[in-house]
């Protein structure tokens, strides 16, 4: 099936449930630590979506065809549903009344479905499209120094769902403009809008680039940049009407591997298949070994043109940090060979969890 | 006794309701009594003792008024809901107009048509319209983030508007259920009216027979007095059941009017619901389809401030908001042209029914007065006769 609009795949009817269930299970199986977006919130959004579809509130589920993840419209749906739920519930008859009248008319059956969905979604911590906070780690007033932790979760424009953590310290001075402000008691911190925007805009870059970009700001010392990225997700869903879902995978290794796999294996498989990839990317002064164990993302140093290499070396000398990249896979039995092929081609050894 | 036969008075001068009954119904009221002979009279008086099978809990002017009022309360509550929707509609329209103003201004500035001091100074001014961005410059805020927030606001507004549909569908359903209830009442009232009319005709016939028999008897004799006593009973019964004819007939018509108004209200609500569904579905599809573009353009704008593309993105959102605002605006017209007219009609209905009730009460009083006057007249006449 083709795309419904730019980078947008619509899942319909019988394909929705297996997709949501597999992704939900995949997130749990991936054993994501706090470098990644909160998987429970993402799972809560998936559960809410499943309920909304089951209850007939939506007919289609929109995914980003580049990453196979729910797109902005989809994640926003449940968030806005949650916002309007309290007011809507107030206006509805009681559940008992709706149950009693369920068979009297279609409208009451629909309202009952909506009532249950709104009640369910009401108090759930759902996945935000964007969220950002700045935390104070330590404050040494006599030195004018404070250390912060910036956390950002973002549905990135590339379609992946990511979490960025930056640990940095800032030395204030009278003439220098502070990027992060402390409150009067020196207990809480808030990032300056410009700095916040800088982080937001840079979030799609790898940890190494973010480290260099922020470390270059006067008075700022970056200690660690961590990026945890959920996606892309490859899936194959058997449908009774022969629908084939289009994916626009941006990574050529993944795209090619999936195309070959689909040609060879899909006809033989009866059950839905999914390959979830979760990447982590660290740039920090305390990383022991610089290495990329991510088969889809080599180190910047290995991809530079010769002309750029001297400038890069100079930067690296000035900023003594190391980079470590990794990626883990969660795969159903049918797609496990693809994960192995990708690792083999890149010469990496990655964790591959079973997705059952 | 009144000067005119009671049946004439009931059927001719004062009872408009009886005349409103269709001809075929009156035809069906022909009644043939078995007239079994009784002691002291050849006329069969069983009619006087038979129970008249009215359904329901009996009727009086007061109970009718109470019943109609309780039925009207359903209508009133739905009209109340519509009024609330109208108020809410105004609020949403105000909020949406505000959002649109921001989007349009932003779009105009990006287009370069509304800038005096160049694009950048214009954008600074526009950003001051966006909540939380007052006083910031463009470089201090991510366009991607800004567009995502605006997308969220637009999606929320469309959903707010779409929530009307449920309320309206529910109201419509409840009104149709109300129509069913009213129909049952109408049938019940019509049946009771027919029952009352049948009985009145039976009584009228009996009255006639008693009168004829009285003429064959010696005036003042025991038999004549007995016949007169029976005539009085017939008269009392006629009085009671002719009132019922009037009340049930009145109730039937009033319930029918109530049904017409309820149907109008239900149709108004259905049309409104359909319009809302159409508008909000269109707006929501636009937003669903635009989300990827909005995100992509926001991202591109952050990287290189791609003005033209960004404007397109804003235009998509503006268009979607436009659709919904158009709907909200049309709905206002709808409310004005339909709800207000409906309310007026309902008021007229109230006025007409209270006039009717007043007339009925007035007529009842006139009948009662005439009856009392006749009784007093007779009492005085008898007194005068005894004195002479």
XYZ file of C-alpha atoms in Angstrom:
744
model
C 0.000 0.000 0.000
C 1.296 3.467 -0.850
C 1.799 6.353 1.478
C -1.133 8.547 2.386
C 0.960 11.688 2.542
C 4.561 12.740 3.087
C 6.414 10.002 5.030
C 3.083 8.764 6.343
C 1.885 5.194 6.321
C -1.672 4.397 7.385
C -2.331 1.107 9.140
C -5.899 -0.049 8.947
C -8.172 -2.616 10.554
C -6.540 -5.970 11.240
C -2.976 -4.670 10.867
C -3.264 -2.210 13.743
C -3.578 -4.593 16.650
C -0.617 -6.875 15.832
C 1.550 -3.844 15.121
C 0.734 -2.143 18.426
C 1.078 -5.358 20.408
C 4.441 -6.212 18.870
C 5.828 -2.740 19.402
C 4.574 -2.730 22.982
C 6.253 -6.059 23.686
C 9.361 -5.013 21.786
C 9.824 -1.960 23.993
C 9.663 -4.119 27.102
C 12.008 -6.721 25.666
C 14.542 -4.039 24.708
C 15.374 -3.396 28.376
C 15.839 0.294 27.845
C 17.706 2.167 30.548
C 17.281 5.817 31.449
C 19.391 6.917 28.509
C 16.313 6.224 26.381
C 12.893 7.830 26.359
C 10.644 6.449 29.090
C 9.364 3.305 27.422
C 6.440 3.066 29.846
C 5.050 6.349 28.627
C 5.433 5.264 25.038
C 3.765 1.964 25.893
C 0.962 3.896 27.596
C 0.424 5.846 24.388
C 0.397 2.608 22.379
C -2.130 1.100 24.798
C -4.283 4.207 24.549
C -4.115 4.039 20.765
C -5.063 0.385 20.805
C -8.052 1.147 22.973
C -9.048 4.086 20.789
C -8.911 1.875 17.695
C -10.691 -1.008 19.450
C -13.408 1.382 20.584
C -13.843 2.611 17.037
C -12.719 6.162 17.739
C -10.174 6.141 14.948
C -10.073 4.201 11.739
C -6.412 4.513 10.873
C -3.109 4.565 12.657
C -0.527 6.865 11.095
C 3.104 5.830 11.166
C 6.240 7.526 9.989
C 7.226 5.448 6.987
C 10.921 6.214 7.541
C 11.012 4.785 11.036
C 7.904 2.627 11.387
C 6.959 4.491 14.574
C 3.742 6.390 15.331
C 4.032 9.882 13.880
C 3.253 13.276 15.341
C -0.453 13.151 14.392
C -0.820 9.804 16.144
C 0.964 10.750 19.346
C -0.834 14.101 19.446
C -4.201 12.327 19.110
C -3.977 10.576 22.434
C -2.509 13.634 24.125
C -5.381 15.852 23.001
C -7.861 13.104 23.859
C -6.459 13.139 27.356
C -6.788 16.922 27.514
C -10.445 16.974 26.539
C -11.384 13.812 28.469
C -12.304 15.387 31.852
C -14.648 17.949 30.298
C -16.207 15.402 27.943
C -16.769 12.897 30.739
C -18.541 15.560 32.761
C -21.014 16.054 29.936
C -21.676 12.363 29.380
C -24.332 10.354 31.206
C -23.064 7.977 33.890
C -21.554 4.676 32.790
C -24.471 2.804 34.389
C -26.905 4.787 32.319
C -24.913 4.196 29.156
C -24.750 0.460 29.838
C -28.491 0.409 30.402
C -29.137 2.220 27.124
C -26.380 0.589 25.094
C -28.811 -1.439 23.008
C -31.405 1.289 22.664
C -29.504 3.260 20.079
C -26.112 3.276 18.394
C -25.210 6.622 19.892
C -25.274 5.220 23.431
C -23.103 2.255 22.448
C -20.606 4.704 20.914
C -20.728 6.940 23.959
C -20.088 3.966 26.204
C -16.984 3.126 24.180
C -15.822 6.704 24.404
C -16.611 6.879 28.106
C -14.409 3.850 28.783
C -11.632 5.174 26.577
C -11.647 8.640 28.143
C -11.728 7.137 31.619
C -8.811 4.908 30.725
C -6.708 7.616 29.146
C -7.499 10.142 31.868
C -4.709 9.454 34.316
C -2.108 7.807 32.098
C 1.379 9.227 31.727
C 1.536 9.362 27.931
C 4.495 9.866 25.650
C 5.057 13.568 25.032
C 5.842 14.869 21.571
C 8.370 17.189 23.166
C 9.463 17.621 26.745
C 12.377 19.406 28.268
C 13.700 19.979 31.781
C 16.797 21.312 33.443
C 17.964 19.900 36.761
C 20.562 21.270 39.121
C 23.196 18.666 40.012
C 25.416 20.732 42.269
C 26.026 24.356 43.115
C 29.213 25.881 44.505
C 28.328 29.543 45.108
C 31.825 30.590 46.250
C 33.267 29.488 42.912
C 30.265 30.715 40.929
C 29.996 27.228 39.512
C 26.940 25.093 39.011
C 26.446 21.734 37.360
C 23.275 20.876 35.489
C 21.588 18.036 33.796
C 19.443 18.832 30.769
C 16.941 16.215 29.704
C 14.966 16.334 26.513
C 12.582 13.842 24.975
C 11.566 14.553 21.453
C 9.724 13.036 18.553
C 12.411 14.055 16.155
C 11.744 15.412 12.699
C 13.491 12.316 11.354
C 10.699 10.210 12.841
C 12.648 8.533 15.655
C 11.702 8.972 19.297
C 14.690 10.104 21.271
C 15.962 11.140 24.642
C 18.904 13.459 25.083
C 20.755 13.993 28.331
C 23.474 16.589 28.660
C 25.504 16.954 31.814
C 27.451 20.181 31.976
C 28.788 22.745 34.341
C 28.732 26.470 33.999
C 30.984 29.077 35.545
C 29.289 32.423 35.854
C 30.902 35.802 35.635
C 29.624 39.332 35.651
C 30.247 39.995 32.006
C 29.170 36.657 30.670
C 25.561 35.833 29.983
C 24.456 32.686 31.834
C 22.987 29.955 29.656
C 21.254 28.416 32.652
C 19.785 30.482 35.448
C 19.447 29.463 39.061
C 16.595 30.682 41.201
C 17.265 33.031 44.130
C 17.826 30.142 46.540
C 20.175 28.396 44.143
C 17.998 25.284 44.237
C 16.355 25.071 40.860
C 17.562 25.844 37.404
C 16.010 26.982 34.147
C 17.724 27.051 30.813
C 17.856 30.314 28.969
C 15.527 30.233 25.916
C 18.365 30.560 23.471
C 20.283 27.735 25.082
C 17.180 25.577 25.285
C 16.549 26.195 21.591
C 20.128 25.383 20.744
C 19.786 22.019 22.479
C 16.426 21.377 20.812
C 17.815 22.135 17.383
C 20.910 20.034 17.906
C 19.041 17.039 19.308
C 19.031 15.189 15.997
C 22.823 15.364 15.756
C 24.989 12.648 17.254
C 26.372 12.979 20.788
C 29.847 13.862 19.539
C 28.645 16.843 17.508
C 26.424 18.080 20.341
C 29.365 17.825 22.737
C 31.590 19.922 20.508
C 28.851 22.467 19.762
C 27.996 23.092 23.433
C 31.500 22.854 24.759
C 32.417 25.748 22.525
C 30.164 28.127 24.449
C 32.022 30.483 26.743
C 31.853 29.339 30.388
C 30.257 25.980 29.601
C 32.020 22.667 30.248
C 30.247 19.643 28.906
C 30.883 16.435 30.821
C 28.619 13.996 29.087
C 26.149 13.834 26.242
C 23.903 10.799 26.006
C 21.406 10.083 23.268
C 18.993 7.164 23.394
C 17.018 6.616 20.233
C 14.053 4.329 19.679
C 13.727 3.394 16.020
C 13.691 2.660 13.266
C 11.280 -0.240 13.448
C 10.849 -2.673 10.596
C 7.633 -4.641 10.464
C 5.882 -7.054 8.228
C 2.196 -7.706 8.728
C 0.373 -10.466 6.885
C -2.955 -9.162 5.638
C -5.851 -11.044 4.137
C -6.200 -8.585 1.254
C -2.528 -8.769 0.283
C -1.765 -5.233 1.476
C 1.960 -4.491 1.532
C 3.085 -1.630 3.669
C 5.614 0.737 2.208
C 8.648 1.716 4.241
C 11.027 4.519 3.384
C 14.007 3.460 5.458
C 16.670 6.116 5.267
C 19.589 3.879 6.232
C 20.726 2.088 3.059
C 21.944 -1.028 4.945
C 18.645 -1.457 6.664
C 16.609 -0.649 3.540
C 18.544 -3.033 1.334
C 18.587 -5.805 3.933
C 14.851 -5.480 4.485
C 14.120 -5.485 0.749
C 16.097 -8.706 0.301
C 14.517 -10.288 3.372
C 11.019 -9.358 2.253
C 11.578 -10.830 -1.162
C 12.870 -14.086 0.249
C 10.960 -14.674 3.463
C 7.702 -12.837 3.555
C 5.769 -15.315 1.441
C 6.660 -18.137 3.788
C 5.659 -16.361 6.982
C 2.198 -16.391 8.448
C 2.733 -14.373 11.615
C 3.517 -10.649 11.987
C 7.222 -9.816 12.157
C 9.035 -6.885 13.715
C 12.598 -5.716 14.163
C 12.985 -2.895 16.659
C 16.298 -1.116 16.869
C 17.379 1.086 19.776
C 20.567 3.090 19.537
C 22.594 4.702 22.278
C 25.306 7.222 21.709
C 27.630 8.625 24.390
C 30.213 11.385 24.230
C 31.878 11.877 27.601
C 35.156 12.550 29.277
C 34.957 9.295 31.228
C 34.375 6.893 28.293
C 37.241 4.431 28.301
C 37.349 3.365 24.700
C 36.253 5.184 21.576
C 34.253 2.768 19.518
C 31.072 2.318 17.580
C 29.256 -0.902 18.087
C 26.361 0.476 16.094
C 26.212 -1.269 12.707
C 24.121 1.594 11.329
C 26.203 4.486 12.651
C 29.994 4.432 12.408
C 32.197 6.939 14.243
C 32.447 10.379 12.704
C 36.214 9.982 12.475
C 35.845 7.052 10.089
C 33.574 8.858 7.672
C 35.412 12.167 7.350
C 36.930 13.313 4.100
C 40.671 13.788 4.198
C 40.302 17.543 3.827
C 38.222 17.744 7.021
C 40.431 15.469 9.072
C 43.007 18.061 10.349
C 40.251 20.400 11.643
C 38.518 17.496 13.329
C 41.766 16.378 14.968
C 42.286 19.872 16.302
C 38.837 19.932 17.893
C 39.347 16.516 19.431
C 42.624 17.592 20.941
C 40.995 20.607 22.553
C 38.048 18.616 23.922
C 39.252 15.456 25.612
C 36.190 13.222 25.318
C 35.554 9.806 23.811
C 32.606 8.434 21.947
C 30.819 5.139 22.299
C 27.944 4.093 20.106
C 25.853 1.005 20.415
C 22.631 -0.453 19.097
C 20.481 -3.298 20.251
C 17.904 -5.214 18.345
C 14.651 -6.793 19.372
C 13.414 -9.170 16.718
C 10.778 -11.757 16.043
C 12.070 -15.096 14.868
C 11.509 -14.304 11.210
C 13.484 -11.050 11.265
C 16.361 -12.209 13.459
C 18.452 -13.259 10.435
C 18.234 -9.692 9.118
C 19.630 -8.313 12.386
C 22.456 -10.842 12.212
C 23.253 -9.985 8.599
C 23.450 -6.291 9.440
C 25.810 -6.974 12.356
C 27.914 -9.283 10.262
C 28.264 -6.735 7.492
C 29.386 -4.027 9.927
C 31.538 -6.317 12.052
C 29.724 -5.454 15.274
C 28.413 -7.667 18.072
C 25.083 -6.464 19.322
C 22.451 -7.662 21.704
C 19.507 -9.223 19.937
C 16.520 -9.825 22.193
C 13.726 -12.152 21.294
C 10.409 -10.618 20.465
C 7.690 -13.137 21.060
C -82.243 21.959 34.806
C -80.458 24.087 32.181
C -82.523 25.681 29.456
C -80.868 23.749 26.650
C -80.343 19.999 26.619
C -76.890 19.291 27.961
C -75.861 17.353 24.893
C -76.678 20.356 22.713
C -74.649 22.625 24.872
C -71.706 20.281 24.984
C -71.770 19.349 21.375
C -72.844 22.660 19.962
C -71.816 25.859 21.621
C -69.066 25.394 24.080
C -67.128 22.324 23.268
C -64.761 23.146 20.448
C -62.819 19.931 21.028
C -65.681 17.693 20.141
C -66.053 19.429 16.841
C -62.385 18.994 16.146
C -62.825 15.242 16.203
C -62.793 13.741 12.707
C -66.108 12.817 11.154
C -65.301 9.167 10.825
C -64.593 9.017 14.515
C -67.961 10.507 15.346
C -69.545 8.066 12.997
C -68.023 5.225 14.929
C -69.606 6.528 18.081
C -73.095 5.317 17.147
C -74.234 3.289 20.051
C -77.171 0.918 20.438
C -78.131 0.174 24.009
C -79.849 -3.104 24.838
C -82.350 -1.157 27.023
C -83.377 -3.838 29.371
C -86.518 -2.805 31.333
C -86.210 -1.785 35.019
C -88.650 -1.610 37.891
C -90.567 1.701 37.813
C -89.209 2.623 34.389
C -89.213 1.067 30.947
C -85.835 2.605 30.225
C -82.721 0.539 30.770
C -80.577 2.415 33.286
C -77.550 0.113 33.167
C -75.661 2.844 31.352
C -75.628 4.878 34.537
C -73.844 2.185 36.473
C -71.346 0.982 33.970
C -67.651 1.742 34.379
C -66.110 3.806 31.629
C -62.763 2.256 30.704
C -60.424 5.229 30.554
C -56.783 4.315 30.420
C -54.174 6.168 32.456
C -54.622 7.850 35.766
C -57.651 9.956 35.070
C -57.588 13.548 33.957
C -58.240 16.994 35.252
C -57.230 20.427 34.114
C -54.523 20.423 36.736
C -53.196 16.944 35.952
C -53.160 17.745 32.242
C -51.217 20.892 32.897
C -48.761 18.973 35.081
C -48.295 16.221 32.483
C -47.733 18.644 29.643
C -45.335 20.613 31.786
C -43.268 17.527 32.562
C -43.139 16.649 28.853
C -42.125 20.211 28.101
C -39.299 19.939 30.596
C -37.558 17.425 28.307
C -37.788 19.908 25.465
C -36.648 22.714 27.685
C -33.620 20.752 28.848
C -32.619 20.054 25.238
C -33.099 23.679 24.338
C -30.990 24.477 27.387
C -28.270 22.170 26.065
C -28.425 23.904 22.723
C -28.090 27.255 24.448
C -25.046 25.969 26.303
C -23.589 24.730 23.044
C -24.192 28.123 21.549
C -22.264 29.765 24.384
C -19.472 27.246 24.091
C -19.470 27.746 20.367
C -18.897 31.440 20.897
C -15.942 30.680 23.190
C -14.374 28.266 20.739
C -14.899 30.682 17.905
C -13.192 33.432 19.854
C -10.245 31.162 20.672
C -9.980 29.935 17.107
C -10.213 33.405 15.676
C -7.342 34.321 17.962
C -5.274 31.320 16.832
C -6.007 32.091 13.216
C -4.982 35.671 13.680
C -1.596 34.509 14.964
C -1.149 32.001 12.170
C -2.173 34.452 9.481
C 0.030 37.167 10.843
C 2.914 34.781 11.055
C 2.227 33.611 7.546
C 1.974 37.168 6.228
C 5.252 38.145 7.784
C 6.978 35.110 6.405
C 5.561 36.025 3.063
C 7.153 39.429 3.460
C 3.925 41.255 2.713
C 3.357 42.782 6.093
C 6.842 43.799 7.090
C 8.015 47.340 7.324
C 11.361 46.793 8.905
C 12.138 43.568 7.064
C 11.229 39.955 7.645
C 13.145 39.531 10.873
C 11.653 42.480 12.684
C 8.239 41.312 11.562
C 8.820 37.843 12.913
C 9.871 39.272 16.248
C 6.584 41.118 16.417
C 4.636 38.037 15.400
C 6.344 35.897 17.981
C 5.043 38.232 20.614
C 1.556 36.962 19.764
C 2.440 33.353 20.517
C 1.870 32.406 24.160
C 5.072 32.231 26.136
C 7.100 33.851 23.406
C 6.542 37.434 24.278
C 9.661 39.485 23.763
C 11.756 36.708 22.278
C 13.615 36.841 19.027
C 13.291 34.123 16.429
C 16.744 32.720 16.991
C 15.777 32.023 20.586
C 12.997 29.667 19.690
C 12.968 26.565 17.548
C 10.561 26.844 14.656
C 10.081 23.074 14.727
C 9.016 23.235 18.353
C 6.818 26.240 17.689
C 5.040 24.548 14.804
C 4.539 21.375 16.827
C 2.960 23.380 19.615
C 0.718 25.161 17.177
C -0.222 21.816 15.645
C -1.194 20.574 19.085
C -3.343 23.652 19.705
C -5.068 23.240 16.331
C -5.708 19.537 16.934
C -7.132 20.331 20.343
C -9.479 22.986 18.974
C -10.802 20.672 16.278
C -11.383 17.975 18.880
C -13.163 20.459 21.150
C -15.523 21.258 18.314
C -15.977 17.591 17.389
C -17.118 16.773 20.913
C -20.351 18.620 20.148
C -21.387 15.791 17.886
C -21.771 13.285 20.719
C -23.875 15.635 22.773
C -26.082 16.413 19.815
C -26.502 12.784 18.758
C -27.502 11.910 22.276
C -29.977 14.778 22.455
C -31.445 13.824 19.100
C -31.916 10.233 20.220
C -33.537 11.297 23.454
C -35.902 13.593 21.597
C -36.984 10.782 19.274
C -37.612 8.637 22.330
C -39.634 11.538 23.673
C -41.639 11.625 20.451
C -42.441 7.938 20.945
C -43.615 8.667 24.453
C -45.728 11.582 23.260
C -47.233 9.404 20.519
C -48.300 6.893 23.124
C -49.895 9.717 25.066
C -51.669 11.002 21.966
C -53.105 7.555 21.260
C -54.131 7.178 24.869
C -55.815 10.580 24.922
C -57.592 9.895 21.621
C -58.807 6.546 22.902
C -60.059 8.109 26.115
C -61.746 10.910 24.237
C -63.537 8.360 22.070
C -64.519 6.459 25.197
C -65.899 9.632 26.756
C -67.768 10.587 23.594
C -69.369 7.156 23.363
C -70.494 7.409 26.893
C -71.814 10.926 26.460
C -73.872 9.779 23.484
C -75.207 6.862 25.468
C -76.163 9.227 28.251
C -77.740 11.668 25.824
C -79.875 8.883 24.391
C -80.838 7.808 27.872
C -81.680 11.348 28.777
C -83.923 11.589 25.734
C -85.643 8.358 26.582
C -86.198 9.438 30.164
C -87.644 12.708 28.945
C -90.012 10.918 26.624
C -91.064 8.579 29.388
C -91.577 11.488 31.753
C -94.027 13.019 29.286
C -96.164 9.899 29.445
C -96.429 10.139 33.238
C -98.582 12.293 35.460
C -96.713 15.374 36.608
C -95.629 15.196 40.250
C -96.400 11.506 40.496
C -93.939 9.151 42.205
C -93.024 7.630 38.828
C -92.400 11.068 37.350
C -90.217 12.014 40.348
C -88.344 8.779 39.971
C -87.708 9.506 36.302
C -86.568 13.018 37.195
C -84.206 11.582 39.777
C -82.741 9.341 37.103
C -82.500 12.329 34.765
C -80.495 14.173 37.425
C -78.124 11.269 37.681
C -77.764 11.222 33.922
C -77.126 14.926 33.985
C -74.380 14.566 36.598
C -72.781 11.838 34.576
C -73.090 13.876 31.403
C -71.438 16.778 33.135
C -68.540 14.635 34.346
C -67.894 12.842 31.076
C -68.443 15.806 28.815
C -65.668 17.485 30.788
C -63.564 14.423 30.054
C -64.365 14.743 26.349
C -63.122 18.269 26.512
C -60.001 17.460 28.523
C -58.955 14.406 26.547
C -59.584 16.205 23.286
C -57.576 19.142 24.500
C -54.776 16.857 25.723
C -54.640 15.054 22.390
C -54.230 18.284 20.477
C -51.710 19.686 22.876
C -49.617 16.557 22.844
C -49.751 16.639 19.046
C -48.443 20.188 19.079
C -45.778 19.200 21.548
C -44.765 16.377 19.250
C -44.442 18.741 16.289
C -42.173 21.024 18.275
C -40.143 18.110 19.588
C -39.660 16.837 16.051
C -38.552 20.288 14.901
C -36.075 20.417 17.742
C -34.776 16.925 16.951
C -34.367 17.818 13.286
C -32.556 21.032 14.175
C -30.194 19.092 16.391
C -29.615 16.411 13.772
C -28.768 18.974 11.089
C -26.424 20.766 13.423
C -24.722 17.501 14.381
C -24.255 16.507 10.755
C -22.757 19.874 9.900
C -20.351 19.708 12.806
C -19.290 16.187 11.907
C -18.652 17.211 8.334
C -16.584 20.227 9.275
C -14.533 18.633 11.995
C -13.825 15.499 9.974
C -12.504 17.674 7.155
C -10.362 19.724 9.540
C -9.051 16.672 11.333
C -8.111 14.905 8.082
C -6.218 18.010 7.028
C -4.301 18.030 10.289
C -3.566 14.289 10.121
C -2.225 14.643 6.627
C -0.243 17.767 7.419
C 1.582 16.542 10.498
C 4.590 15.109 8.670
C 4.928 18.200 6.502
C 4.689 20.508 9.472
C 7.379 18.583 11.301
C 9.645 18.361 8.273
C 9.330 22.008 7.456
C 9.870 23.033 11.044
C 13.031 21.019 11.069
C 14.212 22.527 7.803
C 13.361 25.992 9.067
C 15.463 25.403 12.166
C 18.383 24.463 10.003
C 18.183 27.178 7.443
C 15.031 29.167 8.095
C 13.318 28.122 4.916
C 10.760 30.841 4.827
C 8.714 29.750 1.879
C 8.367 26.178 3.049
C 7.595 27.320 6.522
C 4.868 29.526 5.191
C 3.374 26.542 3.393
C 3.368 24.641 6.641
C 1.608 27.459 8.417
C -0.843 27.749 5.569
C -1.814 24.100 5.993
C -2.575 24.701 9.642
C -4.317 27.949 8.850
C -6.441 26.148 6.291
C -7.425 23.495 8.792
C -8.233 26.104 11.407
C -10.109 28.025 8.736
C -12.336 25.063 8.019
C -13.170 24.680 11.670
C -13.643 28.393 12.206
C -15.917 28.496 9.189
C -17.937 25.718 10.757
C -18.118 27.496 14.102
C -19.135 30.673 12.338
C -21.802 28.887 10.273
C -23.009 27.240 13.421
C -23.576 30.658 14.954
C -25.830 31.513 12.025
C -27.500 28.158 12.439
C -28.125 28.850 16.085
C -29.457 32.282 15.331
C -31.763 31.242 12.534
C -32.975 27.962 14.011
C -32.686 27.959 17.741
C -34.124 31.425 18.201
C -37.033 30.690 15.862
C -37.626 27.429 17.631
C -37.588 29.114 20.999
C -40.096 31.676 19.770
C -42.351 28.908 18.523
C -42.082 27.118 21.810
C -42.994 30.318 23.608
C -45.977 30.742 21.317
C -46.881 27.161 22.074
C -46.797 27.961 25.744
C -48.918 31.057 25.252
C -51.470 29.164 23.157
C -51.723 26.318 25.605
C -52.098 28.580 28.601
C -54.760 30.523 26.722
C -56.490 27.252 26.018
C -56.283 26.227 29.618
C -57.627 29.570 30.712
C -60.497 29.285 28.241
C -61.268 25.784 29.413
C -61.272 26.865 33.013
C -63.444 29.844 32.157
C -65.920 27.664 30.284
C -66.033 25.126 33.087
C -66.802 27.929 35.461
C -69.566 29.237 33.196
C -71.134 25.788 33.050
C -70.890 25.420 36.771
C -72.330 28.890 37.304
C -75.216 28.153 34.973
C -75.847 24.954 36.812
C -75.803 26.678 40.182
C -77.955 29.521 38.829
C -80.470 27.017 37.494
C -80.527 25.236 40.812
C -81.038 28.494 42.689
C -83.701 29.540 40.191
C -85.521 26.297 40.715
C -85.158 26.495 44.459
C -86.609 30.041 44.462
C -89.423 29.060 42.127
C -90.378 26.187 44.418
C -90.153 28.509 47.415
C -92.457 31.038 45.722
C -94.934 28.313 44.809
C -95.059 27.098 48.393
C -95.562 30.658 49.711
C -98.467 31.354 47.397
